[in-house]
């Protein structure tokens, strides 16, 4: 997991001690705010730089100051990202979560692993940057109303209004939310492998059986690669899409946990070169790396594919195996 800069933990400097203690939480907040590990890295780094340039009062806890600066920087980065046009569905940058440690906050509205899922992060896109910050600080990190007001730069009364509106905007997500669990992930992984096996053999009926009737698929090519530019809804459409775009050859895959759910890091072998259509330039290169996340249970309910190269920079790609054993 990226956690930004790493000051020495063997120091009596209150600022460096506070930053060493809080940097993982700061990174987690910034990632949830922006959906980008790269942005979270930069924001955490900038927070520490600002602390060095204008050292806060060390006689008080430095954690609220660090959270306030990181929150404001993350809101600015989120506003900038949303001001730019994006080709096709936007998806967060996937991160590996199998080895991550999470704070246990039993009274939090959303568990910390749940708040890293694509389902949750995509639902947050309906919120304004300020609403998003308030929801995360109150319902994920369990800051008090006063602490949240200080971090966001508003009154406690306004925090209550922002939180009410944010929760209302999340109502549709909340109605169908499922907290990740080892048991559910095991079921989902089994359905994923059944789908992949059926896809490798071109068995449309078996592919259909592995999917829920109202499955939702989103592909994020970031304008860099060809991908579905709208959500694909329904198992018949999802099956047709995969049969249409499937390529010859067996890809290499690494099964892991991504954002709290089963995921695949895929590397495809080079595709045979084909001449471009008459009157056109060279063909667009085929993506060599794809990251796929799934959710569901006995059948898959969501399938997210990330192809955009910048969003895959934080993942490692060693340890590949054939997609379908035998």
PDB file of C-alpha atoms in Angstrom:
ATOM      1  CA  UNK A   1       0.000   0.000   0.000  1.00  0.00           C
ATOM      2  CA  UNK A   2       1.234   3.448  -0.804  1.00  0.00           C
ATOM      3  CA  UNK A   3       1.368   5.688   2.231  1.00  0.00           C
ATOM      4  CA  UNK A   4       3.301   8.684   1.019  1.00  0.00           C
ATOM      5  CA  UNK A   5       6.656   9.782   2.443  1.00  0.00           C
ATOM      6  CA  UNK A   6       8.105   7.911   5.376  1.00  0.00           C
ATOM      7  CA  UNK A   7       9.779  10.114   7.979  1.00  0.00           C
ATOM      8  CA  UNK A   8      11.962   8.340  10.496  1.00  0.00           C
ATOM      9  CA  UNK A   9       9.952   6.852  13.345  1.00  0.00           C
ATOM     10  CA  UNK A  10      12.977   7.171  15.663  1.00  0.00           C
ATOM     11  CA  UNK A  11      12.630  10.885  16.254  1.00  0.00           C
ATOM     12  CA  UNK A  12      11.613  13.228  19.020  1.00  0.00           C
ATOM     13  CA  UNK A  13      10.290  15.787  16.522  1.00  0.00           C
ATOM     14  CA  UNK A  14       6.520  16.048  17.275  1.00  0.00           C
ATOM     15  CA  UNK A  15       5.706  16.783  13.643  1.00  0.00           C
ATOM     16  CA  UNK A  16       7.571  13.791  12.257  1.00  0.00           C
ATOM     17  CA  UNK A  17       6.161  11.563  14.997  1.00  0.00           C
ATOM     18  CA  UNK A  18       2.612  12.708  14.208  1.00  0.00           C
ATOM     19  CA  UNK A  19       3.131  12.229  10.503  1.00  0.00           C
ATOM     20  CA  UNK A  20       4.601   8.748  10.960  1.00  0.00           C
ATOM     21  CA  UNK A  21       1.590   7.853  13.106  1.00  0.00           C
ATOM     22  CA  UNK A  22      -1.068   9.349  10.822  1.00  0.00           C
ATOM     23  CA  UNK A  23       0.293   8.957   7.283  1.00  0.00           C
ATOM     24  CA  UNK A  24      -1.551   5.676   6.553  1.00  0.00           C
ATOM     25  CA  UNK A  25      -4.879   7.213   7.635  1.00  0.00           C
ATOM     26  CA  UNK A  26      -4.146  10.343   5.622  1.00  0.00           C
ATOM     27  CA  UNK A  27      -3.376   8.254   2.548  1.00  0.00           C
ATOM     28  CA  UNK A  28      -6.580   6.266   3.009  1.00  0.00           C
ATOM     29  CA  UNK A  29      -8.666   9.413   3.301  1.00  0.00           C
ATOM     30  CA  UNK A  30      -7.078  10.987   0.226  1.00  0.00           C
ATOM     31  CA  UNK A  31      -7.515   7.826  -1.830  1.00  0.00           C
ATOM     32  CA  UNK A  32     -11.197   7.618  -0.900  1.00  0.00           C
ATOM     33  CA  UNK A  33     -11.589  11.317  -1.705  1.00  0.00           C
ATOM     34  CA  UNK A  34      -9.977  11.153  -5.139  1.00  0.00           C
ATOM     35  CA  UNK A  35     -10.150   7.504  -6.191  1.00  0.00           C
ATOM     36  CA  UNK A  36      -6.492   7.765  -7.179  1.00  0.00           C
ATOM     37  CA  UNK A  37      -3.490   6.250  -5.433  1.00  0.00           C
ATOM     38  CA  UNK A  38      -1.160   8.561  -7.350  1.00  0.00           C
ATOM     39  CA  UNK A  39      -3.119  11.612  -6.202  1.00  0.00           C
ATOM     40  CA  UNK A  40      -3.140  10.322  -2.632  1.00  0.00           C
ATOM     41  CA  UNK A  41       0.653   9.944  -2.751  1.00  0.00           C
ATOM     42  CA  UNK A  42       1.088  13.527  -3.918  1.00  0.00           C
ATOM     43  CA  UNK A  43      -1.401  14.976  -1.453  1.00  0.00           C
ATOM     44  CA  UNK A  44       0.187  13.259   1.540  1.00  0.00           C
ATOM     45  CA  UNK A  45       3.594  14.475   0.377  1.00  0.00           C
ATOM     46  CA  UNK A  46       2.284  18.028  -0.028  1.00  0.00           C
ATOM     47  CA  UNK A  47       0.687  17.897   3.443  1.00  0.00           C
ATOM     48  CA  UNK A  48       4.045  17.073   4.995  1.00  0.00           C
ATOM     49  CA  UNK A  49       5.805  19.781   2.958  1.00  0.00           C
ATOM     50  CA  UNK A  50       3.300  22.379   4.155  1.00  0.00           C
ATOM     51  CA  UNK A  51       3.769  21.246   7.734  1.00  0.00           C
ATOM     52  CA  UNK A  52       7.521  21.725   7.392  1.00  0.00           C
ATOM     53  CA  UNK A  53       7.101  25.170   5.826  1.00  0.00           C
ATOM     54  CA  UNK A  54       4.541  26.388   8.354  1.00  0.00           C
ATOM     55  CA  UNK A  55       4.895  24.253  11.432  1.00  0.00           C
ATOM     56  CA  UNK A  56       1.643  23.967  13.397  1.00  0.00           C
ATOM     57  CA  UNK A  57       1.481  24.437  17.163  1.00  0.00           C
ATOM     58  CA  UNK A  58       3.183  21.328  18.550  1.00  0.00           C
ATOM     59  CA  UNK A  59       1.680  21.888  22.016  1.00  0.00           C
ATOM     60  CA  UNK A  60      -1.603  20.477  20.671  1.00  0.00           C
ATOM     61  CA  UNK A  61      -2.375  17.288  18.799  1.00  0.00           C
ATOM     62  CA  UNK A  62      -1.165  17.684  15.220  1.00  0.00           C
ATOM     63  CA  UNK A  63      -3.592  15.135  13.795  1.00  0.00           C
ATOM     64  CA  UNK A  64      -6.492  17.612  13.254  1.00  0.00           C
ATOM     65  CA  UNK A  65      -4.148  20.009  11.431  1.00  0.00           C
ATOM     66  CA  UNK A  66      -2.842  17.266   9.159  1.00  0.00           C
ATOM     67  CA  UNK A  67      -6.374  16.063   8.385  1.00  0.00           C
ATOM     68  CA  UNK A  68      -7.532  19.602   7.606  1.00  0.00           C
ATOM     69  CA  UNK A  69      -4.708  20.244   5.149  1.00  0.00           C
ATOM     70  CA  UNK A  70      -5.033  16.827   3.474  1.00  0.00           C
ATOM     71  CA  UNK A  71      -8.815  17.158   3.207  1.00  0.00           C
ATOM     72  CA  UNK A  72      -8.617  20.572   1.546  1.00  0.00           C
ATOM     73  CA  UNK A  73      -5.942  19.414  -0.900  1.00  0.00           C
ATOM     74  CA  UNK A  74      -7.981  16.324  -1.751  1.00  0.00           C
ATOM     75  CA  UNK A  75     -11.101  18.406  -2.378  1.00  0.00           C
ATOM     76  CA  UNK A  76      -9.142  20.626  -4.753  1.00  0.00           C
ATOM     77  CA  UNK A  77      -7.779  17.593  -6.608  1.00  0.00           C
ATOM     78  CA  UNK A  78     -11.269  16.062  -6.847  1.00  0.00           C
ATOM     79  CA  UNK A  79     -12.758  19.292  -8.224  1.00  0.00           C
ATOM     80  CA  UNK A  80      -9.991  19.461 -10.828  1.00  0.00           C
ATOM     81  CA  UNK A  81     -10.574  15.892 -11.945  1.00  0.00           C
ATOM     82  CA  UNK A  82     -14.336  16.388 -12.222  1.00  0.00           C
ATOM     83  CA  UNK A  83     -13.880  19.555 -14.275  1.00  0.00           C
ATOM     84  CA  UNK A  84     -12.221  17.566 -17.053  1.00  0.00           C
ATOM     85  CA  UNK A  85     -14.130  15.570 -19.645  1.00  0.00           C
ATOM     86  CA  UNK A  86     -13.660  11.814 -19.369  1.00  0.00           C
ATOM     87  CA  UNK A  87     -14.252   9.297 -22.145  1.00  0.00           C
ATOM     88  CA  UNK A  88     -16.462   6.432 -21.023  1.00  0.00           C
ATOM     89  CA  UNK A  89     -17.180   5.321 -17.454  1.00  0.00           C
ATOM     90  CA  UNK A  90     -14.766   6.591 -14.818  1.00  0.00           C
ATOM     91  CA  UNK A  91     -13.486   3.980 -12.383  1.00  0.00           C
ATOM     92  CA  UNK A  92     -11.090   4.380  -9.446  1.00  0.00           C
ATOM     93  CA  UNK A  93      -7.483   3.270  -9.521  1.00  0.00           C
ATOM     94  CA  UNK A  94      -7.431  -0.344  -8.241  1.00  0.00           C
ATOM     95  CA  UNK A  95      -5.327  -1.160  -5.183  1.00  0.00           C
ATOM     96  CA  UNK A  96      -4.434  -4.481  -3.569  1.00  0.00           C
ATOM     97  CA  UNK A  97      -6.024  -4.861  -0.148  1.00  0.00           C
ATOM     98  CA  UNK A  98      -5.306  -8.458   0.933  1.00  0.00           C
ATOM     99  CA  UNK A  99      -2.387  -7.428   3.156  1.00  0.00           C
ATOM    100  CA  UNK A 100      -3.766  -4.097   4.330  1.00  0.00           C
ATOM    101  CA  UNK A 101      -4.585  -3.486   7.990  1.00  0.00           C
ATOM    102  CA  UNK A 102      -7.777  -1.637   8.851  1.00  0.00           C
ATOM    103  CA  UNK A 103      -8.830   0.261  11.953  1.00  0.00           C
ATOM    104  CA  UNK A 104     -11.716  -1.458  13.708  1.00  0.00           C
ATOM    105  CA  UNK A 105     -14.391   1.188  14.283  1.00  0.00           C
ATOM    106  CA  UNK A 106     -17.487  -0.805  15.296  1.00  0.00           C
ATOM    107  CA  UNK A 107     -19.809   2.203  15.345  1.00  0.00           C
ATOM    108  CA  UNK A 108     -18.816   3.498  11.916  1.00  0.00           C
ATOM    109  CA  UNK A 109     -21.596   3.562   9.315  1.00  0.00           C
ATOM    110  CA  UNK A 110     -19.258   2.035   6.712  1.00  0.00           C
ATOM    111  CA  UNK A 111     -16.443  -0.393   7.442  1.00  0.00           C
ATOM    112  CA  UNK A 112     -13.062   0.740   6.174  1.00  0.00           C
ATOM    113  CA  UNK A 113     -12.635  -2.160   3.736  1.00  0.00           C
ATOM    114  CA  UNK A 114     -16.164  -1.615   2.410  1.00  0.00           C
ATOM    115  CA  UNK A 115     -15.357   2.047   1.806  1.00  0.00           C
ATOM    116  CA  UNK A 116     -12.537   0.993  -0.548  1.00  0.00           C
ATOM    117  CA  UNK A 117     -14.790  -1.058  -2.843  1.00  0.00           C
ATOM    118  CA  UNK A 118     -15.521   0.169  -6.349  1.00  0.00           C
ATOM    119  CA  UNK A 119     -19.244   0.029  -5.559  1.00  0.00           C
ATOM    120  CA  UNK A 120     -18.745   2.517  -2.729  1.00  0.00           C
ATOM    121  CA  UNK A 121     -16.235   4.770  -4.508  1.00  0.00           C
ATOM    122  CA  UNK A 122     -18.378   4.988  -7.645  1.00  0.00           C
ATOM    123  CA  UNK A 123     -21.420   5.846  -5.498  1.00  0.00           C
ATOM    124  CA  UNK A 124     -19.405   8.701  -3.938  1.00  0.00           C
ATOM    125  CA  UNK A 125     -19.201  10.316  -7.378  1.00  0.00           C
ATOM    126  CA  UNK A 126     -22.764  11.605  -6.868  1.00  0.00           C
ATOM    127  CA  UNK A 127     -21.585  13.816  -3.984  1.00  0.00           C
ATOM    128  CA  UNK A 128     -20.028  17.259  -4.080  1.00  0.00           C
ATOM    129  CA  UNK A 129     -16.406  17.407  -2.884  1.00  0.00           C
ATOM    130  CA  UNK A 130     -17.492  18.912   0.446  1.00  0.00           C
ATOM    131  CA  UNK A 131     -20.263  16.339   0.940  1.00  0.00           C
ATOM    132  CA  UNK A 132     -17.795  13.580   0.108  1.00  0.00           C
ATOM    133  CA  UNK A 133     -15.310  14.857   2.678  1.00  0.00           C
ATOM    134  CA  UNK A 134     -17.962  15.114   5.391  1.00  0.00           C
ATOM    135  CA  UNK A 135     -19.348  11.641   4.696  1.00  0.00           C
ATOM    136  CA  UNK A 136     -15.900  10.051   4.830  1.00  0.00           C
ATOM    137  CA  UNK A 137     -14.803  11.880   7.961  1.00  0.00           C
ATOM    138  CA  UNK A 138     -18.025  11.188   9.855  1.00  0.00           C
ATOM    139  CA  UNK A 139     -19.186   7.786   8.530  1.00  0.00           C
ATOM    140  CA  UNK A 140     -15.864   6.051   7.786  1.00  0.00           C
ATOM    141  CA  UNK A 141     -13.321   7.663  10.141  1.00  0.00           C
ATOM    142  CA  UNK A 142     -15.828   8.538  12.886  1.00  0.00           C
ATOM    143  CA  UNK A 143     -14.583  12.066  13.505  1.00  0.00           C
ATOM    144  CA  UNK A 144     -16.869  14.167  15.666  1.00  0.00           C
ATOM    145  CA  UNK A 145     -19.000  16.954  14.264  1.00  0.00           C
ATOM    146  CA  UNK A 146     -16.560  19.550  15.615  1.00  0.00           C
ATOM    147  CA  UNK A 147     -13.506  17.727  14.231  1.00  0.00           C
ATOM    148  CA  UNK A 148     -15.183  17.380  10.836  1.00  0.00           C
ATOM    149  CA  UNK A 149     -16.188  21.043  10.820  1.00  0.00           C
ATOM    150  CA  UNK A 150     -12.584  22.033  11.537  1.00  0.00           C
ATOM    151  CA  UNK A 151     -11.254  19.740   8.804  1.00  0.00           C
ATOM    152  CA  UNK A 152     -13.690  20.992   6.173  1.00  0.00           C
ATOM    153  CA  UNK A 153     -13.668  24.636   7.262  1.00  0.00           C
ATOM    154  CA  UNK A 154     -17.355  25.078   8.091  1.00  0.00           C
ATOM    155  CA  UNK A 155     -19.733  25.088  11.071  1.00  0.00           C
ATOM    156  CA  UNK A 156     -21.033  22.080  12.951  1.00  0.00           C
ATOM    157  CA  UNK A 157     -24.536  22.990  11.814  1.00  0.00           C
ATOM    158  CA  UNK A 158     -23.464  22.938   8.193  1.00  0.00           C
ATOM    159  CA  UNK A 159     -21.733  19.583   8.726  1.00  0.00           C
ATOM    160  CA  UNK A 160     -25.107  18.140   9.787  1.00  0.00           C
ATOM    161  CA  UNK A 161     -26.746  19.517   6.629  1.00  0.00           C
ATOM    162  CA  UNK A 162     -23.954  18.244   4.379  1.00  0.00           C
ATOM    163  CA  UNK A 163     -24.027  14.828   6.016  1.00  0.00           C
ATOM    164  CA  UNK A 164     -27.809  14.570   5.655  1.00  0.00           C
ATOM    165  CA  UNK A 165     -27.590  15.380   1.940  1.00  0.00           C
ATOM    166  CA  UNK A 166     -24.659  13.040   1.408  1.00  0.00           C
ATOM    167  CA  UNK A 167     -26.472  10.148   3.073  1.00  0.00           C
ATOM    168  CA  UNK A 168     -29.566  10.846   0.985  1.00  0.00           C
ATOM    169  CA  UNK A 169     -27.454  10.723  -2.184  1.00  0.00           C
ATOM    170  CA  UNK A 170     -26.002   7.380  -1.033  1.00  0.00           C
ATOM    171  CA  UNK A 171     -29.428   5.865  -0.332  1.00  0.00           C
ATOM    172  CA  UNK A 172     -29.518   3.845  -3.547  1.00  0.00           C
ATOM    173  CA  UNK A 173     -26.106   2.372  -2.803  1.00  0.00           C
ATOM    174  CA  UNK A 174     -27.052   1.683   0.804  1.00  0.00           C
ATOM    175  CA  UNK A 175     -30.183  -0.222  -0.242  1.00  0.00           C
ATOM    176  CA  UNK A 176     -28.099  -2.888  -1.981  1.00  0.00           C
ATOM    177  CA  UNK A 177     -24.784  -2.595  -0.130  1.00  0.00           C
ATOM    178  CA  UNK A 178     -22.951  -5.742   0.889  1.00  0.00           C
ATOM    179  CA  UNK A 179     -20.008  -5.672   3.276  1.00  0.00           C
ATOM    180  CA  UNK A 180     -17.059  -7.710   1.942  1.00  0.00           C
ATOM    181  CA  UNK A 181     -16.455 -10.934   3.846  1.00  0.00           C
ATOM    182  CA  UNK A 182     -14.191 -13.964   3.312  1.00  0.00           C
ATOM    183  CA  UNK A 183     -17.235 -16.183   2.742  1.00  0.00           C
ATOM    184  CA  UNK A 184     -18.809 -13.929   0.129  1.00  0.00           C
ATOM    185  CA  UNK A 185     -15.476 -13.346  -1.604  1.00  0.00           C
ATOM    186  CA  UNK A 186     -14.908 -17.112  -1.824  1.00  0.00           C
ATOM    187  CA  UNK A 187     -18.284 -17.526  -3.538  1.00  0.00           C
ATOM    188  CA  UNK A 188     -17.533 -14.636  -5.879  1.00  0.00           C
ATOM    189  CA  UNK A 189     -14.127 -16.050  -6.756  1.00  0.00           C
ATOM    190  CA  UNK A 190     -15.709 -19.400  -7.610  1.00  0.00           C
ATOM    191  CA  UNK A 191     -18.249 -17.692  -9.897  1.00  0.00           C
ATOM    192  CA  UNK A 192     -15.426 -15.710 -11.518  1.00  0.00           C
ATOM    193  CA  UNK A 193     -13.408 -18.831 -12.293  1.00  0.00           C
ATOM    194  CA  UNK A 194     -16.509 -20.518 -13.723  1.00  0.00           C
ATOM    195  CA  UNK A 195     -17.055 -17.511 -15.973  1.00  0.00           C
ATOM    196  CA  UNK A 196     -13.431 -17.480 -17.147  1.00  0.00           C
ATOM    197  CA  UNK A 197     -13.462 -21.222 -17.859  1.00  0.00           C
ATOM    198  CA  UNK A 198     -16.644 -20.851 -19.898  1.00  0.00           C
ATOM    199  CA  UNK A 199     -15.236 -17.834 -21.751  1.00  0.00           C
ATOM    200  CA  UNK A 200     -12.074 -19.747 -22.687  1.00  0.00           C
ATOM    201  CA  UNK A 201     -14.186 -22.473 -24.300  1.00  0.00           C
ATOM    202  CA  UNK A 202     -16.751 -20.109 -25.801  1.00  0.00           C
ATOM    203  CA  UNK A 203     -19.571 -21.718 -23.787  1.00  0.00           C
ATOM    204  CA  UNK A 204     -22.215 -18.980 -23.732  1.00  0.00           C
ATOM    205  CA  UNK A 205     -24.633 -21.014 -21.599  1.00  0.00           C
ATOM    206  CA  UNK A 206     -22.037 -21.607 -18.880  1.00  0.00           C
ATOM    207  CA  UNK A 207     -20.999 -17.952 -18.996  1.00  0.00           C
ATOM    208  CA  UNK A 208     -24.629 -16.944 -18.518  1.00  0.00           C
ATOM    209  CA  UNK A 209     -25.014 -19.284 -15.545  1.00  0.00           C
ATOM    210  CA  UNK A 210     -22.113 -17.558 -13.749  1.00  0.00           C
ATOM    211  CA  UNK A 211     -23.744 -14.125 -14.006  1.00  0.00           C
ATOM    212  CA  UNK A 212     -26.711 -12.618 -12.186  1.00  0.00           C
ATOM    213  CA  UNK A 213     -29.583 -11.530 -14.387  1.00  0.00           C
ATOM    214  CA  UNK A 214     -29.021  -7.814 -13.827  1.00  0.00           C
ATOM    215  CA  UNK A 215     -25.196  -7.785 -13.767  1.00  0.00           C
ATOM    216  CA  UNK A 216     -23.588  -4.399 -14.408  1.00  0.00           C
ATOM    217  CA  UNK A 217     -20.284  -4.122 -16.276  1.00  0.00           C
ATOM    218  CA  UNK A 218     -18.137  -0.999 -16.607  1.00  0.00           C
ATOM    219  CA  UNK A 219     -14.964  -0.668 -18.700  1.00  0.00           C
ATOM    220  CA  UNK A 220     -12.524   2.192 -18.092  1.00  0.00           C
ATOM    221  CA  UNK A 221     -10.207   2.670 -21.056  1.00  0.00           C
ATOM    222  CA  UNK A 222      -9.608   6.326 -20.244  1.00  0.00           C
ATOM    223  CA  UNK A 223      -9.754   7.167 -23.958  1.00  0.00           C
ATOM    224  CA  UNK A 224      -6.478   5.275 -24.346  1.00  0.00           C
ATOM    225  CA  UNK A 225      -7.934   1.923 -25.434  1.00  0.00           C
ATOM    226  CA  UNK A 226     -11.110   0.733 -27.050  1.00  0.00           C
ATOM    227  CA  UNK A 227     -13.675  -0.054 -24.361  1.00  0.00           C
ATOM    228  CA  UNK A 228     -17.411   0.054 -23.828  1.00  0.00           C
ATOM    229  CA  UNK A 229     -18.254   3.727 -23.383  1.00  0.00           C
ATOM    230  CA  UNK A 230     -21.476   3.027 -21.507  1.00  0.00           C
ATOM    231  CA  UNK A 231     -22.428   0.614 -18.768  1.00  0.00           C
ATOM    232  CA  UNK A 232     -23.320  -2.839 -20.071  1.00  0.00           C
ATOM    233  CA  UNK A 233     -26.325  -4.126 -18.112  1.00  0.00           C
ATOM    234  CA  UNK A 234     -27.802  -7.627 -18.160  1.00  0.00           C
ATOM    235  CA  UNK A 235     -26.124 -10.994 -18.516  1.00  0.00           C
ATOM    236  CA  UNK A 236     -27.085 -11.538 -22.159  1.00  0.00           C
ATOM    237  CA  UNK A 237     -25.364  -8.296 -23.144  1.00  0.00           C
ATOM    238  CA  UNK A 238     -22.328  -8.994 -20.958  1.00  0.00           C
ATOM    239  CA  UNK A 239     -21.912 -12.447 -22.506  1.00  0.00           C
ATOM    240  CA  UNK A 240     -22.228 -11.081 -26.047  1.00  0.00           C
ATOM    241  CA  UNK A 241     -19.681  -8.365 -25.286  1.00  0.00           C
ATOM    242  CA  UNK A 242     -17.068 -10.800 -23.998  1.00  0.00           C
ATOM    243  CA  UNK A 243     -17.548 -13.274 -26.815  1.00  0.00           C
ATOM    244  CA  UNK A 244     -17.176 -10.422 -29.300  1.00  0.00           C
ATOM    245  CA  UNK A 245     -13.978  -8.932 -27.857  1.00  0.00           C
ATOM    246  CA  UNK A 246     -12.260 -12.128 -26.715  1.00  0.00           C
ATOM    247  CA  UNK A 247      -8.824 -12.615 -28.274  1.00  0.00           C
ATOM    248  CA  UNK A 248      -7.001 -15.795 -29.277  1.00  0.00           C
ATOM    249  CA  UNK A 249      -4.391 -17.140 -26.897  1.00  0.00           C
ATOM    250  CA  UNK A 250      -4.494 -17.783 -23.159  1.00  0.00           C
ATOM    251  CA  UNK A 251      -3.837 -14.683 -21.051  1.00  0.00           C
ATOM    252  CA  UNK A 252      -1.715 -14.793 -17.923  1.00  0.00           C
ATOM    253  CA  UNK A 253      -3.506 -13.807 -14.741  1.00  0.00           C
ATOM    254  CA  UNK A 254      -2.832 -13.238 -11.079  1.00  0.00           C
ATOM    255  CA  UNK A 255      -5.775 -13.715  -8.751  1.00  0.00           C
ATOM    256  CA  UNK A 256      -5.729 -11.335  -5.797  1.00  0.00           C
ATOM    257  CA  UNK A 257      -7.929  -9.111  -3.661  1.00  0.00           C
ATOM    258  CA  UNK A 258      -8.489  -5.663  -5.121  1.00  0.00           C
ATOM    259  CA  UNK A 259     -10.419  -3.003  -3.220  1.00  0.00           C
ATOM    260  CA  UNK A 260     -11.857  -5.614  -0.891  1.00  0.00           C
ATOM    261  CA  UNK A 261     -13.207  -7.999  -3.552  1.00  0.00           C
ATOM    262  CA  UNK A 262     -11.737 -10.725  -5.797  1.00  0.00           C
ATOM    263  CA  UNK A 263      -9.816  -9.369  -8.749  1.00  0.00           C
ATOM    264  CA  UNK A 264      -7.603 -10.384 -11.621  1.00  0.00           C
ATOM    265  CA  UNK A 265      -4.466  -8.717 -12.867  1.00  0.00           C
ATOM    266  CA  UNK A 266      -4.269  -9.831 -16.494  1.00  0.00           C
ATOM    267  CA  UNK A 267      -1.421  -9.755 -18.983  1.00  0.00           C
ATOM    268  CA  UNK A 268      -2.235 -10.837 -22.513  1.00  0.00           C
ATOM    269  CA  UNK A 269       0.336 -12.236 -24.956  1.00  0.00           C
ATOM    270  CA  UNK A 270       1.147 -10.021 -27.948  1.00  0.00           C
ATOM    271  CA  UNK A 271      -1.603 -10.166 -30.553  1.00  0.00           C
ATOM    272  CA  UNK A 272      -0.682 -10.987 -34.166  1.00  0.00           C
ATOM    273  CA  UNK A 273      -0.157  -7.818 -36.159  1.00  0.00           C
ATOM    274  CA  UNK A 274      -2.825  -7.056 -38.731  1.00  0.00           C
ATOM    275  CA  UNK A 275      -2.630  -4.542 -41.558  1.00  0.00           C
ATOM    276  CA  UNK A 276      -4.671  -1.392 -40.938  1.00  0.00           C
ATOM    277  CA  UNK A 277      -7.930  -0.891 -42.876  1.00  0.00           C
ATOM    278  CA  UNK A 278      -7.444   0.846 -46.210  1.00  0.00           C
ATOM    279  CA  UNK A 279      -7.164   4.600 -45.841  1.00  0.00           C
ATOM    280  CA  UNK A 280      -6.477   4.492 -42.108  1.00  0.00           C
ATOM    281  CA  UNK A 281      -3.381   4.757 -39.962  1.00  0.00           C
ATOM    282  CA  UNK A 282      -1.912   2.007 -37.798  1.00  0.00           C
ATOM    283  CA  UNK A 283      -4.325   0.080 -35.630  1.00  0.00           C
ATOM    284  CA  UNK A 284      -4.685   1.153 -32.037  1.00  0.00           C
ATOM    285  CA  UNK A 285      -2.483  -1.101 -29.874  1.00  0.00           C
ATOM    286  CA  UNK A 286      -4.351  -3.748 -27.926  1.00  0.00           C
ATOM    287  CA  UNK A 287      -4.086  -3.417 -24.157  1.00  0.00           C
ATOM    288  CA  UNK A 288      -1.497  -5.803 -22.787  1.00  0.00           C
ATOM    289  CA  UNK A 289      -2.583  -5.311 -19.172  1.00  0.00           C
ATOM    290  CA  UNK A 290      -6.088  -5.262 -17.745  1.00  0.00           C
ATOM    291  CA  UNK A 291      -7.320  -5.293 -14.166  1.00  0.00           C
ATOM    292  CA  UNK A 292     -10.706  -6.863 -13.486  1.00  0.00           C
ATOM    293  CA  UNK A 293     -12.684  -6.647 -10.249  1.00  0.00           C
ATOM    294  CA  UNK A 294     -15.872  -8.571  -9.553  1.00  0.00           C
ATOM    295  CA  UNK A 295     -18.543  -8.615  -6.883  1.00  0.00           C
ATOM    296  CA  UNK A 296     -21.456 -10.895  -6.212  1.00  0.00           C
ATOM    297  CA  UNK A 297     -21.865 -14.212  -4.481  1.00  0.00           C
ATOM    298  CA  UNK A 298     -22.923 -17.441  -6.147  1.00  0.00           C
ATOM    299  CA  UNK A 299     -23.246 -15.367  -9.337  1.00  0.00           C
ATOM    300  CA  UNK A 300     -21.465 -12.170 -10.373  1.00  0.00           C
ATOM    301  CA  UNK A 301     -23.401  -8.925  -9.905  1.00  0.00           C
ATOM    302  CA  UNK A 302     -20.701  -6.418 -10.939  1.00  0.00           C
ATOM    303  CA  UNK A 303     -17.745  -6.581 -13.260  1.00  0.00           C
ATOM    304  CA  UNK A 304     -15.324  -3.669 -13.514  1.00  0.00           C
ATOM    305  CA  UNK A 305     -12.436  -3.610 -16.014  1.00  0.00           C
ATOM    306  CA  UNK A 306      -9.654  -1.024 -15.832  1.00  0.00           C
ATOM    307  CA  UNK A 307      -7.432  -0.690 -18.907  1.00  0.00           C
ATOM    308  CA  UNK A 308      -6.183   2.905 -18.571  1.00  0.00           C
ATOM    309  CA  UNK A 309      -2.413   2.587 -18.146  1.00  0.00           C
ATOM    310  CA  UNK A 310      -1.937   5.410 -15.573  1.00  0.00           C
ATOM    311  CA  UNK A 311      -4.376   3.674 -13.214  1.00  0.00           C
ATOM    312  CA  UNK A 312      -2.341   0.451 -13.223  1.00  0.00           C
ATOM    313  CA  UNK A 313       1.039   1.971 -12.289  1.00  0.00           C
ATOM    314  CA  UNK A 314       0.679   1.135  -8.602  1.00  0.00           C
ATOM    315  CA  UNK A 315       0.138  -2.603  -9.174  1.00  0.00           C
ATOM    316  CA  UNK A 316       2.782  -5.284  -9.542  1.00  0.00           C
ATOM    317  CA  UNK A 317       2.544  -7.774 -12.378  1.00  0.00           C
ATOM    318  CA  UNK A 318       4.799 -10.741 -11.435  1.00  0.00           C
ATOM    319  CA  UNK A 319       3.622 -14.230 -10.569  1.00  0.00           C
ATOM    320  CA  UNK A 320       1.314 -14.885 -13.504  1.00  0.00           C
ATOM    321  CA  UNK A 321      -0.363 -18.218 -14.145  1.00  0.00           C
ATOM    322  CA  UNK A 322      -2.472 -19.476 -17.080  1.00  0.00           C
ATOM    323  CA  UNK A 323      -6.016 -18.127 -16.831  1.00  0.00           C
ATOM    324  CA  UNK A 324      -7.619 -21.580 -16.913  1.00  0.00           C
ATOM    325  CA  UNK A 325      -5.760 -24.520 -15.311  1.00  0.00           C
ATOM    326  CA  UNK A 326      -5.039 -27.511 -17.541  1.00  0.00           C
TER     327      UNK A 326
END
